[in-house]
């Protein structure tokens, strides 16, 4: 090998190392900026929705890879299910940070919970919208197959479906939606419309973001692609900051670049994903009317319904309970005790008791203490006062109870 060729190769090698070093630095910076964003607040629930095979699970894995230290792992199962709607395994898989983060120090940050929804096809009808609603309101339990919901819908209709899922706990209420489509396939317009409708036009409004995968397979200047991107963004109402065109960690990318994701990470894929997820997790995007519940959204809750899932409304006041929350009997006891104390101290004044007590103290016991004076002094004793006080208090409590009973029977 000539000196000139060797120098050329060395130069290229150094160039490559410099580029890789710069990319790694940029990735680190993107990680830091993302962490800055999720330092406070709470971990958001981010749903990945799109038609079958568009790259949802691949994107989900790529996000987790960008967040992790170790590199790529197949946390969300990749594989195109396809087929008829009936055969599609609709289900939801959620990945909280505790499951995917691989470094202790990262747990301090509020990394989002990622929700991968498999198997929605390009359709929009009452059922699809209701299924989306069930998911957005966090009523679909982890790994539950949506085909069960489809069957329930067939036998009991939309109302039956709502009734059933409103009983579930609100476990994973969605805070952000990322609609995913492939840049190489026709857009799923009906599903886009269904998502937009359920996330935007109803009471609880959830911010929508959009991702087009398969960037490696298109020419960005191609007219067809430009039209597709425009349709996608207009269809979902996506400004620049809520849109990402990307390549995910996938076989094609590995083959094309001659380096496997199993051996090393691809910082050039991580960086745009981290920047995008920083936008997704920005707390300035608020869910409007976040407190709205699943079933209440469509109809006023039936106060008599025994199937109401969340008895969050205050229970009707029970008879015998005071408005202030103090039971009636306790209220009466307190009143009786206060009156008793007052009587105990006032009693001597009522009977000119102070004068009598003084005379008793001077003359009894002694020769001047006559029999009638003796009985008067005995009447002034502490025991007598206690008995009278207790009788008085008892009478007040009894009267109070009797009046309360009369009031109740009057109300009934
Ligand atoms: N070339 C290329 N292939 C991709 C890209 N993203 C995903 N793929 C491939 O697309 C295929 C489907 O990807 P998945 O991630 O399983 O798609 P999905 O949307 O989860 O599919 P369902 O779970 O069936 O709804 C896989 O073979 C991926 O390797 C990308 O950006 N570029
Ligand atoms: Mg999938």
mmCIF file of N, CA, C and O in Angstrom, residues 26-39 109 111 271 274-275 277-279 281:
data_model
loop_
_atom_site.group_PDB
_atom_site.id
_atom_site.type_symbol
_atom_site.label_atom_id
_atom_site.label_comp_id
_atom_site.label_asym_id
_atom_site.label_seq_id
_atom_site.Cartn_x
_atom_site.Cartn_y
_atom_site.Cartn_z
ATOM 1 N N UNK A 26 -23.495 15.386 21.069
ATOM 2 C CA UNK A 26 -24.802 15.984 20.792
ATOM 3 C C UNK A 26 -25.911 15.141 21.430
ATOM 4 O O UNK A 26 -26.897 15.671 21.946
ATOM 5 N N UNK A 27 -25.719 13.826 21.389
ATOM 6 C CA UNK A 27 -26.720 12.934 22.003
ATOM 7 C C UNK A 27 -26.786 13.174 23.514
ATOM 8 O O UNK A 27 -27.868 13.290 24.089
ATOM 9 N N UNK A 28 -25.601 13.271 24.121
ATOM 10 C CA UNK A 28 -25.532 13.524 25.571
ATOM 11 C C UNK A 28 -26.266 14.823 25.928
ATOM 12 O O UNK A 28 -27.006 14.882 26.899
ATOM 13 N N UNK A 29 -26.044 15.831 25.087
ATOM 14 C CA UNK A 29 -26.675 17.142 25.322
ATOM 15 C C UNK A 29 -28.201 17.001 25.208
ATOM 16 O O UNK A 29 -28.951 17.549 26.026
ATOM 17 N N UNK A 30 -28.632 16.244 24.186
ATOM 18 C CA UNK A 30 -30.076 16.038 23.990
ATOM 19 C C UNK A 30 -30.676 15.290 25.179
ATOM 20 O O UNK A 30 -31.797 15.590 25.615
ATOM 21 N N UNK A 31 -29.912 14.333 25.721
ATOM 22 C CA UNK A 31 -30.376 13.582 26.899
ATOM 23 C C UNK A 31 -30.534 14.544 28.083
ATOM 24 O O UNK A 31 -31.551 14.539 28.781
ATOM 25 N N UNK A 32 -29.516 15.405 28.272
ATOM 26 C CA UNK A 32 -29.558 16.354 29.401
ATOM 27 C C UNK A 32 -30.758 17.302 29.282
ATOM 28 O O UNK A 32 -31.452 17.558 30.262
ATOM 29 N N UNK A 33 -30.975 17.774 28.061
ATOM 30 C CA UNK A 33 -32.103 18.700 27.870
ATOM 31 C C UNK A 33 -33.429 17.993 28.130
ATOM 32 O O UNK A 33 -34.354 18.568 28.707
ATOM 33 N N UNK A 34 -33.501 16.753 27.705
ATOM 34 C CA UNK A 34 -34.738 15.998 27.960
ATOM 35 C C UNK A 34 -34.941 15.819 29.469
ATOM 36 O O UNK A 34 -36.046 16.024 29.990
ATOM 37 N N UNK A 35 -33.865 15.465 30.151
ATOM 38 C CA UNK A 35 -33.970 15.241 31.604
ATOM 39 C C UNK A 35 -34.375 16.518 32.337
ATOM 40 O O UNK A 35 -35.126 16.472 33.307
ATOM 41 N N UNK A 36 -33.868 17.632 31.830
ATOM 42 C CA UNK A 36 -34.234 18.928 32.413
ATOM 43 C C UNK A 36 -35.750 19.096 32.378
ATOM 44 O O UNK A 36 -36.380 19.557 33.315
ATOM 45 N N UNK A 37 -36.348 18.649 31.273
ATOM 46 C CA UNK A 37 -37.792 18.800 31.085
ATOM 47 C C UNK A 37 -38.612 17.894 31.987
ATOM 48 O O UNK A 37 -39.720 18.239 32.371
ATOM 49 N N UNK A 38 -38.072 16.735 32.295
ATOM 50 C CA UNK A 38 -38.858 15.785 33.112
ATOM 51 C C UNK A 38 -38.355 15.714 34.557
ATOM 52 O O UNK A 38 -38.596 14.741 35.255
ATOM 53 N N UNK A 39 -37.679 16.791 34.958
ATOM 54 C CA UNK A 39 -37.141 16.841 36.320
ATOM 55 C C UNK A 39 -38.259 17.011 37.346
ATOM 56 O O UNK A 39 -38.244 16.443 38.419
ATOM 57 N N UNK A 109 -35.921 10.955 37.492
ATOM 58 C CA UNK A 109 -36.637 11.789 36.523
ATOM 59 C C UNK A 109 -37.986 11.165 36.189
ATOM 60 O O UNK A 109 -38.161 9.949 36.286
ATOM 61 N N UNK A 111 -39.561 10.095 33.618
ATOM 62 C CA UNK A 111 -39.639 9.563 32.245
ATOM 63 C C UNK A 111 -41.066 9.063 32.009
ATOM 64 O O UNK A 111 -41.683 8.497 32.912
ATOM 65 N N UNK A 271 -30.892 11.295 18.526
ATOM 66 C CA UNK A 271 -30.969 12.754 18.726
ATOM 67 C C UNK A 271 -32.325 13.353 18.313
ATOM 68 O O UNK A 271 -32.967 14.015 19.133
ATOM 69 N N UNK A 274 -35.000 12.215 20.780
ATOM 70 C CA UNK A 274 -34.920 12.877 22.096
ATOM 71 C C UNK A 274 -35.473 14.299 22.019
ATOM 72 O O UNK A 274 -36.195 14.748 22.915
ATOM 73 N N UNK A 275 -35.124 14.995 20.921
ATOM 74 C CA UNK A 275 -35.617 16.374 20.777
ATOM 75 C C UNK A 275 -37.139 16.387 20.667
ATOM 76 O O UNK A 275 -37.817 17.234 21.248
ATOM 77 N N UNK A 277 -39.253 14.026 21.773
ATOM 78 C CA UNK A 277 -39.875 13.617 23.039
ATOM 79 C C UNK A 277 -39.804 14.733 24.085
ATOM 80 O O UNK A 277 -40.628 14.798 24.992
ATOM 81 N N UNK A 278 -38.824 15.612 23.918
ATOM 82 C CA UNK A 278 -38.732 16.774 24.813
ATOM 83 C C UNK A 278 -39.939 17.679 24.595
ATOM 84 O O UNK A 278 -40.488 18.258 25.522
ATOM 85 N N UNK A 279 -40.346 17.789 23.356
ATOM 86 C CA UNK A 279 -41.552 18.566 23.051
ATOM 87 C C UNK A 279 -42.790 17.862 23.615
ATOM 88 O O UNK A 279 -43.641 18.479 24.235
ATOM 89 N N UNK A 281 -43.112 15.908 26.065
ATOM 90 C CA UNK A 281 -43.208 15.955 27.538
ATOM 91 C C UNK A 281 -43.207 17.378 28.088
ATOM 92 O O UNK A 281 -43.104 17.558 29.308
#
